[in-house]
Amino acid sequence: MSRNFLFEILAEKRQVVAQLQSEPCNSQLREDALEIRRTAVPHRLLEALKSESARPKIIAEFKRRSPSAGMIRRGVSSIDIAHQYQRGGACAISVLTDEAYFGGSIADLCAVRSSTNLPILHKDFILDPIQVYEAAIAGADAVLLIAAAVDDRSLRDLRQAAEDQLGLDALVEVHTSGELRRALNAGASLIGVNNRNLQTFQVSLETSEALIAEVPDVSHRRNADARYRSRKGA
């Protein structure tokens, strides 16, 4: 039987969420996130992607390792990489915070936040609003929501927690036509196509070409101001 990477990752992530929910201070996370975001500039990632600058709109990613590539670079400084990305013209920085499979942490996001004024995308396997609040407190401007990881109701609730409650952008990641429809039905403003199948970790670059052709005209979408294409994703 072939290995299902997504199943394994989500099983571990549920344990992480349960631990977060069991901590005494978890009930305060939402209020802390709301307080931090009260004076924050909303929807910075969306605005960066909408910029009329002639530069390509690149979200540069900080990732320590992955299940497919293994360790990417040992001992790397997230701050140094963030500085390089900013000098290179990135419009935003994505930070992998999953520890078990990608070697990241919320500390990486905090470090990047302290070193750059670029919009920051919190990239993890989000299953519960408590993770959205944690990301906001750490300084994220946007969160990744993976359609394959949650059901329709959770996808809608997580998007609303991010965008409507906190003014974060929610980048909804899809890999199939069905997931694209679910993202649109959930009210997604930003949709990212992942060419990697998260169950098998196989990559097909044709995925984004096929799915982008299925996206309705922007005039027919709720706040459909930008689209983000990922060549390889996770």
XYZ file of N, CA and C in Angstrom:
702
model
N 0.853 -1.200 0.000
C 0.000 0.000 0.000
C 0.885 1.245 0.000
N 0.601 2.184 -0.900
C 1.432 3.379 -1.020
C 1.222 4.305 0.173
N 2.236 5.068 0.479
C 2.211 5.974 1.620
C 1.345 7.190 1.315
N 0.481 7.560 2.258
C -0.356 8.746 2.123
C 0.228 9.835 3.022
N 1.006 10.733 2.421
C 1.698 11.754 3.199
C 0.724 12.687 3.912
N -0.327 13.107 3.205
C -1.267 14.042 3.806
C -1.944 13.429 5.025
N -2.333 12.164 4.929
C -2.974 11.474 6.052
C -2.048 11.483 7.267
N -0.772 11.190 7.044
C 0.200 11.158 8.140
C 0.385 12.546 8.757
N 0.529 13.544 7.898
C 0.757 14.904 8.386
C -0.432 15.399 9.198
N -1.645 15.147 8.710
C -2.834 15.627 9.410
C -3.037 14.903 10.730
N -2.702 13.622 10.781
C -2.817 12.876 12.035
C -1.915 13.498 13.100
N -0.699 13.829 12.703
C 0.233 14.460 13.640
C -0.231 15.864 14.000
N -0.769 16.584 13.016
C -1.202 17.965 13.256
C -2.384 18.020 14.219
N -3.238 17.026 14.183
C -4.360 16.993 15.135
C -3.841 16.909 16.566
N -2.748 16.210 16.768
C -2.150 16.137 18.101
C -1.599 17.495 18.521
N -0.991 18.206 17.577
C -0.471 19.546 17.862
C -1.607 20.483 18.259
N -2.712 20.415 17.512
C -3.864 21.268 17.807
C -4.443 20.926 19.173
N -4.542 19.642 19.475
C -5.060 19.221 20.777
C -4.191 19.760 21.911
N -2.885 19.765 21.704
C -1.977 20.312 22.712
C -2.193 21.809 22.885
N -2.346 22.523 21.774
C -2.620 23.956 21.856
C -3.913 24.230 22.620
N -4.925 23.435 22.331
C -6.227 23.631 22.963
C -6.206 23.300 24.443
N -5.271 22.460 24.867
C -5.199 22.051 26.271
C -4.416 23.028 27.138
N -3.707 23.957 26.529
C -2.896 24.894 27.295
C -3.781 25.925 27.997
N -3.427 26.285 29.227
C -4.266 27.185 30.025
C -4.564 28.522 29.349
N -3.619 29.018 28.547
C -3.789 30.351 27.956
C -4.525 30.330 26.626
N -4.998 29.160 26.186
C -5.574 29.080 24.840
C -6.830 29.930 24.690
N -7.577 30.089 25.773
C -8.810 30.877 25.687
C -8.529 32.354 25.444
N -7.301 32.788 25.717
C -6.933 34.185 25.539
C -6.373 34.466 24.150
N -6.070 33.400 23.386
C -5.413 33.587 22.092
C -6.233 34.451 21.143
N -7.524 34.192 21.077
C -8.364 34.961 20.157
C -8.352 36.440 20.519
N -8.493 36.751 21.800
C -8.497 38.153 22.212
C -7.151 38.812 21.941
N -6.070 38.075 22.184
C -4.742 38.625 21.908
C -4.562 38.890 20.413
N -5.046 37.952 19.598
C -4.933 38.120 18.147
C -5.742 39.326 17.676
N -6.949 39.474 18.192
C -7.787 40.612 17.820
C -7.130 41.930 18.220
N -6.512 41.946 19.388
C -5.863 43.170 19.862
C -4.682 43.532 18.974
N -3.876 42.545 18.616
C -2.719 42.791 17.756
C -3.152 43.275 16.377
N -4.203 42.671 15.854
C -4.647 43.012 14.509
C -5.466 44.300 14.460
N -5.872 44.793 15.612
C -6.713 45.997 15.631
C -6.012 47.185 14.986
N -4.709 47.277 15.147
C -3.960 48.403 14.580
C -3.107 47.990 13.382
N -3.247 46.747 12.943
C -2.446 46.257 11.813
C -3.098 46.648 10.490
N -2.280 46.792 9.475
C -2.799 47.063 8.130
C -3.399 45.768 7.588
N -4.669 45.771 7.184
C -5.295 44.529 6.721
C -4.929 44.183 5.280
N -5.003 42.906 4.998
C -4.902 42.367 3.631
C -3.651 42.843 2.888
N -2.502 42.778 3.549
C -1.251 43.251 2.947
C -0.774 42.342 1.817
N -1.010 41.035 1.944
C -0.571 40.131 0.878
C -1.357 40.395 -0.393
N -2.657 40.515 -0.267
C -3.495 40.785 -1.436
C -3.075 42.082 -2.114
N -2.817 43.107 -1.320
C -2.412 44.392 -1.888
C -1.057 44.290 -2.579
N -0.146 43.498 -2.013
C 1.169 43.324 -2.641
C 1.040 42.626 -3.985
N 0.158 41.653 -4.055
C -0.038 40.926 -5.308
C -0.764 41.777 -6.350
N -1.544 42.752 -5.894
C -2.266 43.643 -6.803
C -1.414 44.827 -7.259
N -0.264 44.991 -6.662
C 0.588 46.144 -6.972
C 0.822 46.276 -8.472
N 0.879 47.506 -8.944
C 1.096 47.759 -10.369
C 2.572 47.751 -10.748
N 3.430 47.406 -9.818
C 4.859 47.308 -10.104
C 5.105 46.333 -11.247
N 6.101 46.647 -12.071
C 6.422 45.781 -13.213
C 7.138 44.507 -12.787
N 7.601 44.449 -11.548
C 8.296 43.258 -11.062
C 7.341 42.069 -11.001
N 7.833 40.858 -11.269
C 7.012 39.664 -11.053
C 6.621 39.577 -9.580
N 5.410 39.150 -9.302
C 4.925 39.048 -7.923
C 5.303 37.664 -7.379
N 6.418 37.612 -6.673
C 6.944 36.342 -6.174
C 6.793 36.276 -4.660
N 6.151 35.205 -4.182
C 6.121 34.899 -2.756
C 7.263 33.921 -2.512
N 8.331 34.405 -1.901
C 9.520 33.581 -1.674
C 9.350 32.794 -0.376
N 9.759 31.545 -0.391
C 9.452 30.648 0.724
C 10.678 30.280 1.556
N 10.497 30.313 2.874
C 11.524 29.799 3.786
C 11.067 28.431 4.280
N 11.846 27.418 3.937
C 11.503 26.035 4.297
C 12.785 25.296 4.645
N 12.844 24.698 5.822
C 14.056 24.016 6.272
C 14.208 22.626 5.650
N 13.108 21.902 5.553
C 13.159 20.571 4.953
C 11.767 20.205 4.480
N 11.649 19.085 3.751
C 10.348 18.593 3.319
C 10.397 17.077 3.228
N 9.235 16.417 3.271
C 9.221 14.957 3.151
C 9.798 14.465 1.832
N 9.707 15.278 0.785
C 10.199 14.844 -0.524
C 11.681 15.134 -0.715
N 12.141 16.296 -0.249
C 13.528 16.710 -0.488
C 14.454 16.444 0.685
N 13.883 16.134 1.858
C 14.706 15.989 3.038
C 15.219 17.340 3.508
N 16.374 17.345 4.199
C 16.955 18.599 4.672
C 17.422 19.429 3.478
N 16.958 20.659 3.408
C 17.296 21.526 2.282
C 18.611 22.250 2.530
N 18.778 22.758 3.736
C 20.024 23.462 4.064
C 20.162 23.525 5.579
N 21.187 22.905 6.117
C 21.371 22.844 7.566
C 21.886 24.179 8.118
N 21.401 24.490 9.314
C 21.912 25.651 10.028
C 21.596 26.986 9.414
N 20.626 27.021 8.535
C 20.313 28.268 7.846
C 19.590 29.230 8.790
N 19.848 30.516 8.626
C 19.197 31.551 9.422
C 17.985 32.088 8.674
N 16.827 32.014 9.304
C 15.615 32.539 8.666
C 15.733 34.042 8.435
N 16.429 34.734 9.313
C 16.601 36.180 9.159
C 17.471 36.494 7.948
N 18.569 35.756 7.797
C 19.444 35.978 6.640
C 18.702 35.726 5.331
N 17.933 34.643 5.305
C 17.182 34.313 4.091
C 16.139 35.390 3.798
N 15.467 35.874 4.838
C 14.464 36.926 4.642
C 15.096 38.177 4.047
N 16.279 38.532 4.537
C 16.970 39.702 3.987
C 17.314 39.498 2.512
N 17.762 38.287 2.177
C 18.090 37.989 0.783
C 16.853 38.073 -0.103
N 15.745 37.553 0.388
C 14.505 37.601 -0.390
C 14.069 39.042 -0.625
N 14.162 39.861 0.417
C 13.739 41.250 0.259
C 14.637 41.980 -0.736
N 15.947 41.758 -0.626
C 16.866 42.390 -1.579
C 16.620 41.891 -3.000
N 16.170 40.648 -3.121
C 15.933 40.070 -4.440
C 14.631 40.496 -5.084
N 13.794 41.233 -4.353
C 12.573 41.765 -4.940
C 11.314 40.970 -4.690
N 11.332 40.037 -3.729
C 10.114 39.289 -3.405
C 9.035 40.250 -2.926
N 7.782 39.952 -3.256
C 6.685 40.806 -2.792
C 6.154 40.346 -1.443
N 6.509 39.125 -1.034
C 6.074 38.577 0.248
C 6.950 37.369 0.565
N 6.895 36.928 1.828
C 7.667 35.764 2.251
C 6.735 34.754 2.900
N 6.837 33.514 2.459
C 6.090 32.400 3.043
C 7.008 31.663 4.012
N 6.506 31.372 5.214
C 7.309 30.696 6.232
C 6.622 29.399 6.643
N 7.303 28.275 6.418
C 6.809 26.967 6.857
C 6.984 26.855 8.359
N 5.906 26.612 9.098
C 6.008 26.509 10.551
C 5.762 25.100 11.070
N 5.416 24.159 10.198
C 5.245 22.775 10.645
C 6.591 22.219 11.092
N 6.632 21.632 12.281
C 7.894 21.136 12.827
C 8.165 19.690 12.454
N 7.165 18.824 12.571
C 7.395 17.388 12.427
C 7.884 16.994 11.040
N 7.330 17.593 10.001
C 7.654 17.178 8.636
C 8.495 18.202 7.869
N 8.472 19.459 8.317
C 9.178 20.504 7.574
C 10.243 21.224 8.400
N 10.381 20.854 9.662
C 11.441 21.413 10.488
C 11.278 22.865 10.860
N 10.078 23.409 10.672
C 9.846 24.816 10.961
C 9.262 25.040 12.337
N 8.930 26.286 12.618
C 8.352 26.638 13.913
C 7.764 28.041 13.837
N 6.910 28.340 14.797
C 6.396 29.701 14.919
C 7.542 30.671 15.179
N 8.594 30.181 15.832
C 9.765 31.030 16.086
C 10.388 31.515 14.779
N 10.376 30.667 13.748
C 10.879 31.092 12.441
C 10.057 32.258 11.907
N 8.737 32.157 12.053
C 7.878 33.234 11.559
C 8.146 34.522 12.334
N 8.279 34.402 13.656
C 8.561 35.588 14.475
C 9.879 36.237 14.064
N 10.879 35.400 13.785
C 12.188 35.924 13.392
C 12.110 36.660 12.063
N 11.402 36.074 11.110
C 11.249 36.724 9.811
C 10.468 38.027 9.962
N 9.419 37.997 10.796
C 8.633 39.219 11.020
C 9.498 40.348 11.566
N 10.434 40.009 12.442
C 11.278 41.031 13.064
C 12.318 41.599 12.106
N 12.506 40.930 10.962
C 13.613 41.303 10.078
C 13.181 41.912 8.753
N 11.884 41.971 8.486
C 11.424 42.484 7.197
C 10.069 43.147 7.345
N 9.781 44.088 6.456
C 8.452 44.701 6.431
C 7.582 44.122 5.320
N 8.071 43.088 4.640
C 7.265 42.438 3.609
C 6.098 41.684 4.240
N 4.989 41.520 3.528
C 3.908 40.674 4.022
C 4.409 39.244 4.237
N 3.924 38.604 5.296
C 4.355 37.247 5.623
C 3.163 36.303 5.574
N 3.348 35.209 4.847
C 2.349 34.144 4.753
C 2.738 33.019 5.700
N 1.864 32.715 6.631
C 2.055 31.585 7.548
C 1.619 30.314 6.823
N 2.568 29.419 6.603
C 2.278 28.206 5.841
C 2.371 26.986 6.752
N 1.236 26.344 6.940
C 1.151 25.165 7.796
C -0.109 24.412 7.404
N -0.392 23.357 8.127
C -1.604 22.577 7.884
C -2.616 23.000 8.942
N -3.415 24.000 8.603
C -4.327 24.610 9.569
C -5.638 23.838 9.612
N -6.004 23.428 10.817
C -7.220 22.651 11.030
C -8.202 23.350 11.955
N -7.733 24.334 12.699
C -8.554 24.941 13.748
C -8.245 26.437 13.844
N -9.252 27.252 14.188
C -9.008 28.692 14.308
C -7.900 29.050 15.289
N -7.631 28.201 16.263
C -6.580 28.501 17.232
C -5.228 28.678 16.543
N -5.028 27.957 15.431
C -3.785 28.116 14.669
C -3.751 29.452 13.937
N -4.908 29.923 13.502
C -4.997 31.234 12.850
C -4.652 32.330 13.854
N -5.181 32.204 15.077
C -4.884 33.191 16.114
C -3.395 33.184 16.449
N -2.814 31.994 16.543
C -1.386 31.872 16.832
C -0.560 32.557 15.742
N -0.961 32.366 14.487
C -0.244 32.985 13.370
C -0.326 34.505 13.440
N -1.505 35.023 13.762
C -1.683 36.472 13.854
C -0.821 37.059 14.962
N -0.769 36.389 16.100
C 0.032 36.866 17.226
C 1.514 36.877 16.864
N 1.935 35.905 16.064
C 3.341 35.812 15.655
C 3.717 36.856 14.611
N 2.723 37.510 14.015
C 3.015 38.572 13.061
C 2.694 38.265 11.616
N 1.963 37.191 11.362
C 1.601 36.855 9.984
C 0.612 37.872 9.426
N 0.702 38.086 8.125
C -0.268 38.915 7.407
C -1.289 38.063 6.664
N -0.965 36.780 6.498
C -1.823 35.870 5.745
C -1.581 34.449 6.231
N -2.567 33.594 5.995
C -2.432 32.183 6.356
C -2.794 31.323 5.152
N -2.151 30.170 5.071
C -2.474 29.199 4.034
C -3.553 28.269 4.555
N -4.602 28.078 3.769
C -5.645 27.102 4.078
C -5.643 26.067 2.969
N -5.436 24.809 3.320
C -5.345 23.736 2.335
C -6.697 23.049 2.230
N -7.328 23.162 1.071
C -8.670 22.618 0.891
C -8.718 21.123 1.173
N -7.665 20.404 0.801
C -7.643 18.955 0.984
C -7.560 18.547 2.444
N -7.238 19.490 3.327
C -7.025 19.158 4.734
C -8.276 19.284 5.583
N -9.305 19.969 5.074
C -10.487 20.256 5.888
C -11.760 20.069 5.071
N -12.889 19.968 5.782
C -14.168 19.857 5.093
C -14.683 21.249 4.726
N -15.820 21.295 4.035
C -16.347 22.564 3.525
C -16.629 23.570 4.638
N -17.267 23.104 5.707
C -17.620 24.020 6.797
C -16.367 24.586 7.459
N -15.390 23.725 7.706
C -14.150 24.185 8.334
C -13.416 25.173 7.439
N -13.413 24.910 6.136
C -12.745 25.815 5.203
C -13.383 27.198 5.257
N -14.702 27.232 5.256
C -15.408 28.512 5.328
C -15.147 29.211 6.667
N -15.215 28.439 7.758
C -15.021 29.030 9.086
C -13.595 29.558 9.268
N -12.619 28.817 8.758
C -11.228 29.255 8.876
C -10.978 30.511 8.042
N -11.563 30.543 6.839
C -11.410 31.745 6.013
C -12.024 32.949 6.709
N -13.196 32.768 7.289
C -13.854 33.871 7.973
C -13.068 34.325 9.199
N -12.501 33.362 9.936
C -11.693 33.718 11.108
C -10.502 34.571 10.694
N -9.876 34.187 9.592
C -8.699 34.921 9.121
C -9.078 36.276 8.535
N -9.951 36.279 7.552
C -10.233 37.500 6.792
C -11.209 38.427 7.501
N -12.337 37.884 7.961
C -13.395 38.729 8.497
C -13.119 39.176 9.928
N -12.538 38.289 10.746
C -12.269 38.649 12.137
C -10.961 39.413 12.311
N -9.925 38.988 11.572
C -8.581 39.490 11.849
C -7.981 40.356 10.741
N -8.612 40.406 9.583
C -8.049 41.192 8.492
C -6.823 40.567 7.868
N -6.620 39.274 8.113
C -5.561 38.535 7.436
C -6.056 38.125 6.056
N -5.141 37.841 5.157
C -5.527 37.212 3.897
C -5.493 35.702 4.075
N -6.414 35.017 3.440
C -6.437 33.559 3.450
C -6.156 33.072 2.037
N -5.011 32.464 1.852
C -4.655 31.877 0.564
C -5.113 30.427 0.582
N -6.133 30.115 -0.197
C -6.699 28.764 -0.202
C -6.015 27.939 -1.282
N -5.379 26.862 -0.862
C -4.623 26.014 -1.783
C -5.488 24.876 -2.312
N -5.442 24.681 -3.632
C -6.224 23.620 -4.270
C -5.332 22.805 -5.196
N -5.782 21.589 -5.473
C -5.036 20.711 -6.381
C -5.940 20.054 -7.420
N -7.259 20.111 -7.200
C -8.204 19.463 -8.104
C -9.347 20.419 -8.441
N -10.121 20.048 -9.457
C -11.285 20.851 -9.830
C -12.281 20.940 -8.684
N -12.475 19.827 -7.988
C -13.395 19.815 -6.858
C -12.953 20.763 -5.758
N -11.656 20.778 -5.479
C -11.143 21.679 -4.453
C -11.250 23.134 -4.892
N -11.083 23.393 -6.177
C -11.254 24.748 -6.688
C -12.683 25.224 -6.470
N -13.663 24.381 -6.764
C -15.067 24.742 -6.547
C -15.331 24.992 -5.065
N -14.758 24.165 -4.210
C -14.946 24.333 -2.769
C -14.350 25.652 -2.292
N -13.189 26.003 -2.821
C -12.549 27.265 -2.445
C -13.418 28.455 -2.851
N -13.940 28.412 -4.061
C -14.805 29.490 -4.532
C -16.074 29.570 -3.694
N -16.650 28.423 -3.365
C -17.866 28.394 -2.552
C -17.612 28.909 -1.138
N -16.377 28.749 -0.666
C -16.020 29.229 0.673
C -15.744 30.729 0.684
N -15.780 31.359 -0.491
C -15.556 32.796 -0.579
C -14.112 33.199 -0.679
N -13.271 32.314 -1.185
C -11.835 32.599 -1.250
C -11.536 33.817 -2.114
N -10.701 34.705 -1.601
C -10.225 35.857 -2.361
C -8.929 35.541 -3.087
N -8.131 34.656 -2.501
C -6.854 34.230 -3.076
C -6.853 32.714 -3.184
N -6.545 32.221 -4.370
C -6.492 30.774 -4.585
C -5.121 30.413 -5.126
N -4.481 29.452 -4.489
C -3.187 28.969 -4.946
C -3.309 27.557 -5.465
N -2.737 27.312 -6.621
C -2.749 25.963 -7.197
C -1.450 25.268 -6.826
N -1.559 24.159 -6.140
C -0.385 23.359 -5.794
C -0.251 22.240 -6.816
N 0.835 22.220 -7.533
C 1.060 21.164 -8.526
C 1.453 19.836 -7.893
N 1.679 19.850 -6.586
C 2.043 18.622 -5.888
C 0.807 17.983 -5.259
N 0.593 16.716 -5.542
C -0.451 15.943 -4.880
C 0.017 15.658 -3.459
N -0.671 16.180 -2.467
C -0.203 16.054 -1.094
C -0.367 14.650 -0.526
N -1.105 13.809 -1.205
C -1.209 12.424 -0.751
C -0.011 11.605 -1.204
N 0.401 11.797 -2.451
C 1.505 11.008 -3.014
C 2.811 11.789 -3.093
N 2.720 13.117 -3.045
C 3.840 14.046 -3.210
C 4.401 14.026 -4.630
N 3.637 13.514 -5.570
C 4.018 13.576 -6.976
C 3.646 14.944 -7.542
N 4.469 15.427 -8.483
C 4.273 16.758 -9.053
C 3.900 16.661 -10.523
N 2.890 17.453 -10.918
C 2.523 17.589 -12.323
C 2.316 19.070 -12.606
N 3.185 19.649 -13.425
C 3.097 21.075 -13.715
C 1.870 21.433 -14.534
N 1.228 20.432 -15.125
C 0.028 20.696 -15.913
C -1.175 21.020 -15.025
N -1.078 20.698 -13.735
C -2.212 20.913 -12.839
C -2.637 22.376 -12.818
N -1.681 23.281 -12.643
C -2.034 24.700 -12.570
C -2.605 25.201 -13.886
N -2.060 24.734 -14.998
C -2.566 25.167 -16.300
C -4.024 24.755 -16.482
N -4.342 23.541 -16.042
C -5.712 23.053 -16.192
C -6.675 23.793 -15.270
N -6.269 24.017 -14.018
C -7.187 24.614 -13.054
C -7.387 26.103 -13.276
N -6.341 26.807 -13.676
C -6.502 28.240 -13.913
C -7.518 28.492 -15.026
N -7.581 27.576 -15.976
C -8.557 27.706 -17.059
C -9.988 27.570 -16.549
N -10.160 26.982 -15.358
C -11.500 26.773 -14.805
C -11.949 27.899 -13.883
N -11.048 28.832 -13.562
C -11.414 29.914 -12.647
C -12.346 30.882 -13.358
N -13.502 31.189 -12.760
C -14.424 32.141 -13.396
C -13.767 33.498 -13.578
N -14.315 34.274 -14.496
C -13.813 35.627 -14.717
C -13.852 36.401 -13.411
N -12.821 37.225 -13.163
C -12.724 37.926 -11.884
C -13.945 38.786 -11.587
N -14.648 39.247 -12.598
C -15.816 40.089 -12.356
C -16.957 39.298 -11.742
N -16.861 37.964 -11.794
C -17.918 37.126 -11.254
C -17.543 36.524 -9.911
N -16.398 36.932 -9.349
C -15.936 36.331 -8.107
C -15.917 37.352 -6.983
N -16.140 36.875 -5.783
C -16.078 37.740 -4.608
C -14.628 38.150 -4.355
N -14.359 39.450 -4.469
C -13.025 39.987 -4.198
C -11.923 39.206 -4.902
N -12.211 38.745 -6.112
C -11.213 37.911 -6.806
C -10.203 38.804 -7.494
N -9.314 39.393 -6.707
C -8.389 40.388 -7.223
C -7.039 39.828 -7.624
N -6.733 38.617 -7.156
C -5.402 38.083 -7.452
C -5.430 36.576 -7.392
N -4.513 35.979 -8.115
C -4.350 34.529 -8.067
C -2.875 34.230 -7.893
N -2.614 33.193 -7.132
C -1.228 32.828 -6.844
C -0.989 31.425 -7.360
N 0.030 31.277 -8.169
C 0.374 29.969 -8.708
C 1.637 29.446 -8.039
N 1.551 28.202 -7.589
C 2.715 27.580 -6.972
C 3.223 26.486 -7.887
N 4.479 26.537 -8.226
C 5.049 25.513 -9.103
C 5.119 24.156 -8.429
N 5.580 24.151 -7.174
C 5.743 22.863 -6.511
C 5.050 22.792 -5.160
N 4.724 23.937 -4.571
C 4.026 23.919 -3.303
C 4.826 23.221 -2.222
N 4.124 22.427 -1.366
C 4.787 21.765 -0.247
C 5.796 20.765 -0.720
